[in-house]
mmCIF file of C-alpha atoms in Angstrom:
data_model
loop_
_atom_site.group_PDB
_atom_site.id
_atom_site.type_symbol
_atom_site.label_atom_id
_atom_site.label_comp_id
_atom_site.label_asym_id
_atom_site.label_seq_id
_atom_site.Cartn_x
_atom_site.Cartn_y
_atom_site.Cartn_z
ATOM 1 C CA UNK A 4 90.366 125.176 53.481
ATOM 2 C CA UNK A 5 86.996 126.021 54.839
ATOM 3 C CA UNK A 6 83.890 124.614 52.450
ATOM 4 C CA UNK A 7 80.783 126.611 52.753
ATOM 5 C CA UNK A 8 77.642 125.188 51.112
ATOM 6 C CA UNK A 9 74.965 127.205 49.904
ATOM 7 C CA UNK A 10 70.923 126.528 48.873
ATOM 8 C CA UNK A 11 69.778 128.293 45.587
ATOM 9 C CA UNK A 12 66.357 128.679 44.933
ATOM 10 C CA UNK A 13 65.271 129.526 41.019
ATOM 11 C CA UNK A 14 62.587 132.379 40.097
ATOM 12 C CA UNK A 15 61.232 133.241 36.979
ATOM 13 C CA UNK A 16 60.220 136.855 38.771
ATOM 14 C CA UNK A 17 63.688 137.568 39.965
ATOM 15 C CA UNK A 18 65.839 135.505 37.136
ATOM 16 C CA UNK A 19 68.878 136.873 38.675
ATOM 17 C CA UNK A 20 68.369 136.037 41.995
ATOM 18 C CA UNK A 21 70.767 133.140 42.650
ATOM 19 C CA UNK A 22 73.527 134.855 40.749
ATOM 20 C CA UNK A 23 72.989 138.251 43.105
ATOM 21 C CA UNK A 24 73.102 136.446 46.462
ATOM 22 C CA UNK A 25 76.373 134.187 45.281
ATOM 23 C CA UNK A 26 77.861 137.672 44.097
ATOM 24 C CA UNK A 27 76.756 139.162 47.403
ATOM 25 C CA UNK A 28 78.128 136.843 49.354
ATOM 26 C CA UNK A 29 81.197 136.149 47.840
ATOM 27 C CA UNK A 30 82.061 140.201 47.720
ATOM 28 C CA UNK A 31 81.303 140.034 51.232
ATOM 29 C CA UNK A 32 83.938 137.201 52.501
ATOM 30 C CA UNK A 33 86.621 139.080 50.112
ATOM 31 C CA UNK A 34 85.700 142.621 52.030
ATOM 32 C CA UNK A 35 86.154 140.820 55.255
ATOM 33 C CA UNK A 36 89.433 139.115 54.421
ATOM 34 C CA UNK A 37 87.582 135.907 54.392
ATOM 35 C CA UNK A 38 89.018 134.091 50.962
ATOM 36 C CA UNK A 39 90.375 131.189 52.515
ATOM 37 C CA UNK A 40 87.429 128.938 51.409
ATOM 38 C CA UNK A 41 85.618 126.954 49.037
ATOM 39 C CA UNK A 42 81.960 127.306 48.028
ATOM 40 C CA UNK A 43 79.356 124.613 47.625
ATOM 41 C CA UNK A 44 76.183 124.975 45.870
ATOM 42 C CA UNK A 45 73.335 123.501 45.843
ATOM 43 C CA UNK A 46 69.960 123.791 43.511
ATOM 44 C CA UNK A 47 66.711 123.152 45.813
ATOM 45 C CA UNK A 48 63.620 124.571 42.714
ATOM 46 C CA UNK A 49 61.816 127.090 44.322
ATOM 47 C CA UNK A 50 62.488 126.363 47.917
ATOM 48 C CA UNK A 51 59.350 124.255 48.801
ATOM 49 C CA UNK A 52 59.926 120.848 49.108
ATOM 50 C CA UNK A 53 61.502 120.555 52.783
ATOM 51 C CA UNK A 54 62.807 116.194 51.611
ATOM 52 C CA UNK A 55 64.800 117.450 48.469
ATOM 53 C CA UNK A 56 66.251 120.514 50.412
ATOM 54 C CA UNK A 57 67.050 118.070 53.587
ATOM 55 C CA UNK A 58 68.789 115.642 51.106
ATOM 56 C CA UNK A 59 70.685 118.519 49.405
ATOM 57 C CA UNK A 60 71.745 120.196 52.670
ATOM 58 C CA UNK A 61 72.805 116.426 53.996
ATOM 59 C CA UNK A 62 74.724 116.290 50.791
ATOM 60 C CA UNK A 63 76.554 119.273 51.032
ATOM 61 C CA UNK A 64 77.896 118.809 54.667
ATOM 62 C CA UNK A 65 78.669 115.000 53.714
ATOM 63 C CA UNK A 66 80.751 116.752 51.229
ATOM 64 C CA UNK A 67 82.349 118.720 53.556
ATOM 65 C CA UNK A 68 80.872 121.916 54.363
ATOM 66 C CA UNK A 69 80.843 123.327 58.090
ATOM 67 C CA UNK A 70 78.184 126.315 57.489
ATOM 68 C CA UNK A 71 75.409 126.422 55.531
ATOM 69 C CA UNK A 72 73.645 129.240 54.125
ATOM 70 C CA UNK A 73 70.222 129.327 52.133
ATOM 71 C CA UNK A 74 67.730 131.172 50.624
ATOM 72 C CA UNK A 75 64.511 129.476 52.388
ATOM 73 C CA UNK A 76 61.645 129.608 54.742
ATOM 74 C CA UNK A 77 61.220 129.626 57.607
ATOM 75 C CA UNK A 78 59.835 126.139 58.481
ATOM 76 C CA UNK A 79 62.171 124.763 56.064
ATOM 77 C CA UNK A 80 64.848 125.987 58.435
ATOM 78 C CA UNK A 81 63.401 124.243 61.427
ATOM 79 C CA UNK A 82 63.237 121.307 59.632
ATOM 80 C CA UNK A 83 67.320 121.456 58.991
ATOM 81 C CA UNK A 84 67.775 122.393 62.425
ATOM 82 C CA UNK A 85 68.087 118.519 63.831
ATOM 83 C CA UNK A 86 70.488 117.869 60.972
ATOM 84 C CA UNK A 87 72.756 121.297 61.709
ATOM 85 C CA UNK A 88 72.636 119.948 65.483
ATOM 86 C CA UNK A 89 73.694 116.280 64.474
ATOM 87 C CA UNK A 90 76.222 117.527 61.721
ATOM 88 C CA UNK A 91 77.632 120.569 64.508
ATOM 89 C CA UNK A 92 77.033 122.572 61.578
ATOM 90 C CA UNK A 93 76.515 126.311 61.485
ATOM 91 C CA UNK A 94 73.006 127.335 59.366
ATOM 92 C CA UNK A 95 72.573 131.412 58.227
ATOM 93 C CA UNK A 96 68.944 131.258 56.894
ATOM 94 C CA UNK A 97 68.312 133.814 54.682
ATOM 95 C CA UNK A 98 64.401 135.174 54.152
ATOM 96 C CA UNK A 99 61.921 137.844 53.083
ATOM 97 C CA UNK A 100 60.388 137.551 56.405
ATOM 98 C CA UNK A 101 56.893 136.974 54.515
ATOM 99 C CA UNK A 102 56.936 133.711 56.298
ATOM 100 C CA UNK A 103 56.663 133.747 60.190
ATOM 101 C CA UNK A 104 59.642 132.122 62.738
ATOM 102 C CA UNK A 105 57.875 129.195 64.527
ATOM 103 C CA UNK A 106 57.417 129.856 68.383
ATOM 104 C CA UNK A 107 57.462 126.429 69.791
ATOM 105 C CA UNK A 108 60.805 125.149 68.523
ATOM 106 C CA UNK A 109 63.883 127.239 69.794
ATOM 107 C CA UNK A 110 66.509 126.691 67.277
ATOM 108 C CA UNK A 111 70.381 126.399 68.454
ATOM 109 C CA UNK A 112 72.205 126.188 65.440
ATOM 110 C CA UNK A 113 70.221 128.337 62.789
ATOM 111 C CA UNK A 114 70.437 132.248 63.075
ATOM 112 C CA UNK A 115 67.929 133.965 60.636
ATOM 113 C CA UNK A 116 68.504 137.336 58.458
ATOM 114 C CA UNK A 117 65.354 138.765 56.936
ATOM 115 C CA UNK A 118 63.881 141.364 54.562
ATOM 116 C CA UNK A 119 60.989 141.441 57.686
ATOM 117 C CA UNK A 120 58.292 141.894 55.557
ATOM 118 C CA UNK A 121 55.479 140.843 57.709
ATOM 119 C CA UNK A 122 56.935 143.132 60.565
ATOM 120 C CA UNK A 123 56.895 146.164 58.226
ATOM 121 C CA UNK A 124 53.885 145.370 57.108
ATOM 122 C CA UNK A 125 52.516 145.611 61.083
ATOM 123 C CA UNK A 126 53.775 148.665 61.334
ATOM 124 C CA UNK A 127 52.313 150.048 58.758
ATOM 125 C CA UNK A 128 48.505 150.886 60.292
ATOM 126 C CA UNK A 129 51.298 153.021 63.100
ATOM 127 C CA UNK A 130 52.354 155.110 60.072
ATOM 128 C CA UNK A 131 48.988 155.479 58.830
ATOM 129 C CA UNK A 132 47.223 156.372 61.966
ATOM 130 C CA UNK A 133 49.964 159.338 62.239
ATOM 131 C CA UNK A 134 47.928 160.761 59.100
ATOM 132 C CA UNK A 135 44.505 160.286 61.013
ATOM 133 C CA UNK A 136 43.810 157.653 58.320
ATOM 134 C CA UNK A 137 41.504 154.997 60.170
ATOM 135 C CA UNK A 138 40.128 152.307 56.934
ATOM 136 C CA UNK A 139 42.456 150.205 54.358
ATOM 137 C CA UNK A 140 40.845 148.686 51.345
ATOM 138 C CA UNK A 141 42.857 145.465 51.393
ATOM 139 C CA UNK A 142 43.720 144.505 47.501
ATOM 140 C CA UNK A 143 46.307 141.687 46.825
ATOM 141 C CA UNK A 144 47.570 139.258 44.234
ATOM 142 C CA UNK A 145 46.461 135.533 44.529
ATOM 143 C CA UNK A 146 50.635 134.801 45.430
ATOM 144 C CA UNK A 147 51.112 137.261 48.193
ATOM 145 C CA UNK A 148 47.229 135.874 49.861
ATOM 146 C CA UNK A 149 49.359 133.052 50.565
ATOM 147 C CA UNK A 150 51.940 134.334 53.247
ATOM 148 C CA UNK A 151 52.020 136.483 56.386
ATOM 149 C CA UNK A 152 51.494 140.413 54.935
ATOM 150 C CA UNK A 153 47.482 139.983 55.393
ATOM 151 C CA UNK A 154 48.255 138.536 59.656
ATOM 152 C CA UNK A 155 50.726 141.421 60.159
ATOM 153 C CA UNK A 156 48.639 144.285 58.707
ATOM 154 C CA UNK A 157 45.681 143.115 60.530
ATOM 155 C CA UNK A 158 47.239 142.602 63.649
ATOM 156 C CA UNK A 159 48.290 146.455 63.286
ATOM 157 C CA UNK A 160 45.432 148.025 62.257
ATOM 158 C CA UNK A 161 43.350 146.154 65.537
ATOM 159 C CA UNK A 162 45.852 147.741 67.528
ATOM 160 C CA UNK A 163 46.093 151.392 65.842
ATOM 161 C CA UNK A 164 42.263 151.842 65.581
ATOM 162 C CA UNK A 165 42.044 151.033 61.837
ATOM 163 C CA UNK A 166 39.451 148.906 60.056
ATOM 164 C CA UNK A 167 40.102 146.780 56.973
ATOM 165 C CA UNK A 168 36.635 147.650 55.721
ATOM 166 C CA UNK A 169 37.303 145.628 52.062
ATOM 167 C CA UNK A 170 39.228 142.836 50.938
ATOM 168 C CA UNK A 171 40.295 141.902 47.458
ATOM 169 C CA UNK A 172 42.090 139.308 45.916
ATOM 170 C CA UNK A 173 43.122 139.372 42.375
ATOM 171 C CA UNK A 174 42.604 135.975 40.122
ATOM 172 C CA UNK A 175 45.738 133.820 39.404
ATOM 173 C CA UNK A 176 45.370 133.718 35.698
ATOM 174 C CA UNK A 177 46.802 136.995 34.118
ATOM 175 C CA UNK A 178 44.400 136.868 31.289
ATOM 176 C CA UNK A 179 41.811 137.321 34.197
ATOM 177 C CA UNK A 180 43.721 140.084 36.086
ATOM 178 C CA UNK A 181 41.170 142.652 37.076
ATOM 179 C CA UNK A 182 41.205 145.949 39.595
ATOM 180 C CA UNK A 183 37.306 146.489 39.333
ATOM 181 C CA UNK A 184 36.094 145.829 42.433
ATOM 182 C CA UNK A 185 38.820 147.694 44.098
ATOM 183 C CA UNK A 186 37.855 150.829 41.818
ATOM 184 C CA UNK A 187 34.157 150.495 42.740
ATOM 185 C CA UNK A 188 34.593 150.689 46.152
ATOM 186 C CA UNK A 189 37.321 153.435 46.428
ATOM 187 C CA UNK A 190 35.210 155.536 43.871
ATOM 188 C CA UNK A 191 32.005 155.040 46.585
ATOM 189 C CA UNK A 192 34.311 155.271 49.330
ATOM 190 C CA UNK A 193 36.945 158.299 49.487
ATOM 191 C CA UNK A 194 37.825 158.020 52.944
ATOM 192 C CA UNK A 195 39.111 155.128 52.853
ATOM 193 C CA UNK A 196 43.020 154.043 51.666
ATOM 194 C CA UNK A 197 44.681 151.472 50.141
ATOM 195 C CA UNK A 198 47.201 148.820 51.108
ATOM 196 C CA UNK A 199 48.548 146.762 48.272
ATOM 197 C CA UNK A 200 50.941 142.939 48.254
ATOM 198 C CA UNK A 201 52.365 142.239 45.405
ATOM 199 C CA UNK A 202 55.548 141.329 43.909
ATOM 200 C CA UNK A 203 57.901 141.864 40.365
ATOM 201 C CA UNK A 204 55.217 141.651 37.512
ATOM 202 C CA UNK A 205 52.207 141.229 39.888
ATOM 203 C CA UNK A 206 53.078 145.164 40.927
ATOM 204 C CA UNK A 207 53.604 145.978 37.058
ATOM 205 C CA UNK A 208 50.085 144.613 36.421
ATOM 206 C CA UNK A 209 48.663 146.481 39.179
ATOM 207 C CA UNK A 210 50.103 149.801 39.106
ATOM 208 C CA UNK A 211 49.736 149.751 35.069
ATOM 209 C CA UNK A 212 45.635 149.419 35.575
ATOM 210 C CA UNK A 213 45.809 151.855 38.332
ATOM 211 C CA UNK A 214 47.674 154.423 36.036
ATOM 212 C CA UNK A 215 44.361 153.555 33.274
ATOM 213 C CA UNK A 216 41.878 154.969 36.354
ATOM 214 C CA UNK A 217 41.290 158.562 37.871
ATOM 215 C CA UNK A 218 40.088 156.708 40.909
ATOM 216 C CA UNK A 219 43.140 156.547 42.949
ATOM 217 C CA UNK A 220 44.390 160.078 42.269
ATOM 218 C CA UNK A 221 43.925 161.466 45.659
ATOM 219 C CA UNK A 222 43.215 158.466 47.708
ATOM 220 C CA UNK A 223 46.102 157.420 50.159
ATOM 221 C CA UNK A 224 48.019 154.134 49.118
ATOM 222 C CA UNK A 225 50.097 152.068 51.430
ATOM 223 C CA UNK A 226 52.098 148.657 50.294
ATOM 224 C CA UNK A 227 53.958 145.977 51.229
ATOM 225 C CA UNK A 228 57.743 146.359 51.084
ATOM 226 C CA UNK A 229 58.424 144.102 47.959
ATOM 227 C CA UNK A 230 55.915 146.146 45.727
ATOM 228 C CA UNK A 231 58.709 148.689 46.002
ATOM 229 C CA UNK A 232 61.699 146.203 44.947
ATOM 230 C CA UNK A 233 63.870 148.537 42.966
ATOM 231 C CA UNK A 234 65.063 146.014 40.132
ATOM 232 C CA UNK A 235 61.159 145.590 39.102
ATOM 233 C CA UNK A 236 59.819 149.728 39.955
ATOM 234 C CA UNK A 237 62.215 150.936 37.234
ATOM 235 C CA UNK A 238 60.535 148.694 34.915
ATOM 236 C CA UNK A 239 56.791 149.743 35.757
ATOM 237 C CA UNK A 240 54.635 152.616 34.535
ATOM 238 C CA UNK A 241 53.499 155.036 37.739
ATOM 239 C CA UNK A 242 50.445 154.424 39.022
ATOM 240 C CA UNK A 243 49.562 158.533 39.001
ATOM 241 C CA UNK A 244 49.767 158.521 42.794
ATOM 242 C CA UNK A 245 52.827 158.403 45.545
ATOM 243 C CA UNK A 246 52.086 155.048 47.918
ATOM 244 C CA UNK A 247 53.774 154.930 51.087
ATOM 245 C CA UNK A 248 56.084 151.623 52.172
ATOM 246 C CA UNK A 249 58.292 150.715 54.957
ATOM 247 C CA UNK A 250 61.170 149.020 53.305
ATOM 248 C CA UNK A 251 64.369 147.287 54.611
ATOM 249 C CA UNK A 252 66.622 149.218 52.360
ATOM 250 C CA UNK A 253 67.164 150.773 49.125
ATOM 251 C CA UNK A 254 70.146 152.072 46.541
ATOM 252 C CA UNK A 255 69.524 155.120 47.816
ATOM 253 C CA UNK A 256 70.152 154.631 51.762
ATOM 254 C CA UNK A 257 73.228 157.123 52.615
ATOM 255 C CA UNK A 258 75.546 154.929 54.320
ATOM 256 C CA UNK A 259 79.364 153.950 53.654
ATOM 257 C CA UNK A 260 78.631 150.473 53.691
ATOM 258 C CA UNK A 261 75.867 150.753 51.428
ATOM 259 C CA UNK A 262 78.030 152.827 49.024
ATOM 260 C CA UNK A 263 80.738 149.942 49.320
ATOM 261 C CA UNK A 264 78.321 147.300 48.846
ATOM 262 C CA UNK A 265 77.102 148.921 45.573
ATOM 263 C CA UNK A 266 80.600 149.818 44.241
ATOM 264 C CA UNK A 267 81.216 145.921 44.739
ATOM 265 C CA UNK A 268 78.130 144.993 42.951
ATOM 266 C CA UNK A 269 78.566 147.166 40.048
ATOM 267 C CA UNK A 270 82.427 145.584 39.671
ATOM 268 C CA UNK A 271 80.473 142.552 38.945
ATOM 269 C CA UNK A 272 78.244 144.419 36.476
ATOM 270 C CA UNK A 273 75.201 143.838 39.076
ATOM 271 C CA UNK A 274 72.727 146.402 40.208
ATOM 272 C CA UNK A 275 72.368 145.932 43.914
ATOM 273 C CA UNK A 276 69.392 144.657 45.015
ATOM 274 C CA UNK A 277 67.709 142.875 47.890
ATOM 275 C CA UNK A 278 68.711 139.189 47.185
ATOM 276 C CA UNK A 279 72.712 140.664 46.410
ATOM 277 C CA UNK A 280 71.950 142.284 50.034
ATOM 278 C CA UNK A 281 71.087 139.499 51.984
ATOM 279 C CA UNK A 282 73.860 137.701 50.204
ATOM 280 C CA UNK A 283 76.326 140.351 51.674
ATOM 281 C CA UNK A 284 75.036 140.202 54.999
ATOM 282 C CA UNK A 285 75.814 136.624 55.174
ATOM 283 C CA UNK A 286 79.217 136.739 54.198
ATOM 284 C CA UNK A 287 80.215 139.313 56.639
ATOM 285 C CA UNK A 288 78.480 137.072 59.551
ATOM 286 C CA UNK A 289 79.724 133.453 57.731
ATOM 287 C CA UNK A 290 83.391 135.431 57.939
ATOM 288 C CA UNK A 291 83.226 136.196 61.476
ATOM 289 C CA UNK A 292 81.535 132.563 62.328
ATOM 290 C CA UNK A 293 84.706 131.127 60.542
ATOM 291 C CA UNK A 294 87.236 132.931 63.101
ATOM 292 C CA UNK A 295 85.995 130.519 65.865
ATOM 293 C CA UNK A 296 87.078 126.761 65.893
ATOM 294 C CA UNK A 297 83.699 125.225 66.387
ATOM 295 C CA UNK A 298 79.589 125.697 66.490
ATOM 296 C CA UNK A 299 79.613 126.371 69.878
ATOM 297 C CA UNK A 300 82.148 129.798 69.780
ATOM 298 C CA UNK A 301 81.014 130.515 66.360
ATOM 299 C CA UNK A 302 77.039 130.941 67.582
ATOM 300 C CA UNK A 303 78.157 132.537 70.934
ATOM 301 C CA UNK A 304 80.468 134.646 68.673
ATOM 302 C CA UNK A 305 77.299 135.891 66.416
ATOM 303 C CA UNK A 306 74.647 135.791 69.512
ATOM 304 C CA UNK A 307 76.667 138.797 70.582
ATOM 305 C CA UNK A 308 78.490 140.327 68.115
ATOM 306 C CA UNK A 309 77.363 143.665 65.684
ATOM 307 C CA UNK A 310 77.517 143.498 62.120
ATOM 308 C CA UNK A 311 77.254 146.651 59.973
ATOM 309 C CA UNK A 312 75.550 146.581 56.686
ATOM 310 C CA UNK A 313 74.402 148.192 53.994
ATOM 311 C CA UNK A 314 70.568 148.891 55.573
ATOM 312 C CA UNK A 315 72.270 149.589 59.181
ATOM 313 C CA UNK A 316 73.482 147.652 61.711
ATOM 314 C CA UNK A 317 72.735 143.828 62.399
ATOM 315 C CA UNK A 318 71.985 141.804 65.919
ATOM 316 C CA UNK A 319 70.904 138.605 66.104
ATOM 317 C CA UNK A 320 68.099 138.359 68.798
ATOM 318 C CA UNK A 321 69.851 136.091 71.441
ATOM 319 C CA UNK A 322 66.957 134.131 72.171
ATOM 320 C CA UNK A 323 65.157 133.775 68.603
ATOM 321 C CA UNK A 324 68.461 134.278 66.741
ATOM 322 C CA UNK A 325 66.817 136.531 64.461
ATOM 323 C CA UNK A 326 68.584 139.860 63.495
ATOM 324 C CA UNK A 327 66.553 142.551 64.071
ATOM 325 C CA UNK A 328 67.095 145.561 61.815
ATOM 326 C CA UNK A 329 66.047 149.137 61.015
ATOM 327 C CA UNK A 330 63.307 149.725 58.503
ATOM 328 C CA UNK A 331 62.914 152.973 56.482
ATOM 329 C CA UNK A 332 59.815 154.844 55.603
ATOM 330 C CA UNK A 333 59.827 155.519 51.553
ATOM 331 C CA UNK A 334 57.177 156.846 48.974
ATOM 332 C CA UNK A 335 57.245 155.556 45.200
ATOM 333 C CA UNK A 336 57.012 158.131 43.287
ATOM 334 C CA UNK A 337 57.221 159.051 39.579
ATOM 335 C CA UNK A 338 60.481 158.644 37.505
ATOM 336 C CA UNK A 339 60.097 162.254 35.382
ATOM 337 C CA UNK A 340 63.151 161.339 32.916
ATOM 338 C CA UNK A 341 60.642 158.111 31.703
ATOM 339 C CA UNK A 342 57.139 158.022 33.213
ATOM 340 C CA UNK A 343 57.926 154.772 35.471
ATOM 341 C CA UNK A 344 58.466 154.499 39.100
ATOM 342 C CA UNK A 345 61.348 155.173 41.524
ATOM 343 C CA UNK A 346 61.654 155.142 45.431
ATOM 344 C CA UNK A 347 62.567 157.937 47.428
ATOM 345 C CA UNK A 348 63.544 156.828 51.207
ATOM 346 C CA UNK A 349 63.049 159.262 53.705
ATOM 347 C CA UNK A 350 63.641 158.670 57.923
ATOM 348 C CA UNK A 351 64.296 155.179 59.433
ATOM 349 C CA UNK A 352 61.380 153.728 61.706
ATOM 350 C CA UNK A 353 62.480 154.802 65.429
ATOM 351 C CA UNK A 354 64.241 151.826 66.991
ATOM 352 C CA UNK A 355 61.858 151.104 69.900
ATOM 353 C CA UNK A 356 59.048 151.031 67.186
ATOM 354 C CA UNK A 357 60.367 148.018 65.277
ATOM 355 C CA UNK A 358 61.368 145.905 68.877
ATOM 356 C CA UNK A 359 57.849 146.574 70.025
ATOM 357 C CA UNK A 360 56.295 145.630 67.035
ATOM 358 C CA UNK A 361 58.836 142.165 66.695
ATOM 359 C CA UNK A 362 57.846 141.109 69.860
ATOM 360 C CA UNK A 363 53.780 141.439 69.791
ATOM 361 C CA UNK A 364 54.369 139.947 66.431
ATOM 362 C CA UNK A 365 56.437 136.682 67.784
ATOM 363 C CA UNK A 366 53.168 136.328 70.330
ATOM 364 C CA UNK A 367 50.571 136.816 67.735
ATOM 365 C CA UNK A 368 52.210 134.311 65.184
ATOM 366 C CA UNK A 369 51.954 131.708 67.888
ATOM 367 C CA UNK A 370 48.007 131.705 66.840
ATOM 368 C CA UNK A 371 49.541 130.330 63.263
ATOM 369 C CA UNK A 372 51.118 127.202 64.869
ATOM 370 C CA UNK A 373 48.596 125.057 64.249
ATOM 371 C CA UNK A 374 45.955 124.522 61.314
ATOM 372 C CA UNK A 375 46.932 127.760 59.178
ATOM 373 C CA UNK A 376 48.450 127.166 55.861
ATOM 374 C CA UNK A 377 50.773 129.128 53.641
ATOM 375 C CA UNK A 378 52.545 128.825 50.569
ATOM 376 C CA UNK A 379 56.014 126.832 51.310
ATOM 377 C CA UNK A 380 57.995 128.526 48.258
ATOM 378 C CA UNK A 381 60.267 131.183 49.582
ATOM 379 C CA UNK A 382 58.673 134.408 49.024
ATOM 380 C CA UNK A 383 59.832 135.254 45.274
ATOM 381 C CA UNK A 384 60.443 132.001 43.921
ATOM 382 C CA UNK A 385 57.852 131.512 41.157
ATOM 383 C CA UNK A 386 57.944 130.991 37.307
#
């Protein structure tokens, strides 16, 4: 019997988050045929302390287990790569993509499945400019300041003709949570829109002072892709205006795997959400990896094979190992049967749009290999 071990970050934001990506996974393998194995897990806090994660991940394959999968960044992943290498163990990272792949270290052993946050967030200035809009007031929470959503939007805007003409930050402290200087200049400035990061009760906060102003009415609002995380909108007052996103996927995507997926989900009494997503996606890959007898068929296996999911289908970049995937365009707009939000998805981002905007993105994140800092939690995992 196959033994599979598996990193769990905690988050007081999304409290359900390890339970959805063990229930996504696990539905996944049983989908695929795949039960024929044993499961391994692993507790590693909030995903930001690359010694305790090594020592867990060490554990785990001392233990037995010939794949790993985790919940983690980025760098943390490089870091496991010389252990995956020494072990001849298979590594699925799983990610929000708010965290950037390094360019400088070509990983063998560790293909990467991500929200791709900080892509969607490039492309954003490209939807914008469509619209003739050409300034973004920048306004985000003190958490999201700390990962890649500010590089990628600028990078897009330089290169669509927009300007980020005001920047705002709001303080860490709730009891010091204030919109203010956003409303002051969007009140003085009416040409100019809005692009918003924030997360779970960091978007409730925002949207519910937005809802207390007549400022934002008509101005156009863009955001980041987890401000319209579905588990959190139904739980948050509307802002009285629609803001654009470019998400990764949603309930609401009209797809037979995405209809499966959910069924699954709800047979565990689960809403489907994100984390349960990425969960699913790497069962189905973990399933095919464990058809081939050892690391070096299972990652020439994945390098070329297709995977569909519930947001579409899945390749793994040969050379980065990163799967590259179709992101929607989608509005938040009111929920009229309660007053709170919902998201409406409308037409996938054309194909040739997302590669072109991967790849400037891999060359521009090369400026962030040295002496740029970031928060190391993965994205979400905060009390």
């Amino acid at each position: 019997m196959k033994q599979i071990g598996i990193l769990l970050p905690r988050s007081g934001v999304y409290p359900t988050m390890t339970f959805d990506l063990v229930d996504g996974f696990k539905s996944a393998m049983t989908i695929c045929g795949a039960d024929n194995y044993e499961l391994k897990t692993a507790g590693i806090g909030h995903g930001g302390n690359n010694k305790e994660i090594y020592t867990a991940c060490e554990q785990l394959i001392l233990n037995g287990a010939s794949v790993i999968v985790g919940y983690i960044n980025p760098s943390t992943a490089a870091a496991l790569e010389p252990l995956m290498k020494a072990s001849n163990t298979l590594m699925i990272s799983l990610d929000a993509g708010y965290h950037l792949q390094s360019t400088t270290q070509r990983l063998q052993n560790t293909f990467t499945v991500s929200l791709q946050g900080t892509l969607a967030a490039r492309i954003t200035p490209y939807i914008a400019a469509k619209s003739e809009i050409g300034k973004f007031a920048f306004t985000c929470s003190f958490y999201d300041a700390g990962y890649r959503i500010p590089f990628g939007l600028f990078n897009g805007a330089n290169e669509n003709n927009c300007q980020i003409v005001f920047n705002h930050t709001t303080k860490l402290k709730k009891n010091e949570f204030t919109i203010e200087p956003l409303t002051s200049y969007i009140t003085n400035n009416k040409d100019t829109a809005i692009f918003s990061a924030t997360c779970g009760d960091m978007t409730k906060d925002l949207f519910e002072a937005a809802a207390n102003s007549t400022a934002f009415t008509n101005t156009p609002w863009f955001a980041s892709s987890f401000t319209a995380e579905e588990s959190w909108l139904s739980q948050i007052p509307y802002p009285n205006t629609n803001i654009s996103v470019i998400i990764p996927w949603s309930r609401h995507l009209n797809n037979k795997e995405n209809d499966i997926f959910a069924t699954k989900m709800t047979e565990k009494n689960r809403a489907p959400n994100v984390f349960s997503l990425l969960g699913w996606e790497a069962g189905k890959i973990v399933a095919e990896a464990l058809k081939h007898a050892d690391i070096s068929a299972q990652t020439a296996a994945l390098k070329s094979g297709t995977f569909s999911t519930p947001r579409g289908i899945l390749r793994f970049d040969p050379h980065t190992l990163e799967a590259i995937m179709p992101l929607y365009e989608g509005t938040i707009i009111r929920n009229e049967d309660n007053g709170t939000c919902r998201l409406a998805i409308a037409d996938a981002i054309p194909e040739d749009i997302v590669r072109l905007n991967y790849d400037k993105l891999r060359t521009e994140s090369a400026q962030l290999e040295n002496g740029n800092t970031s928060w190391f939690n993965s994205y979400g995992c905060l009390d």
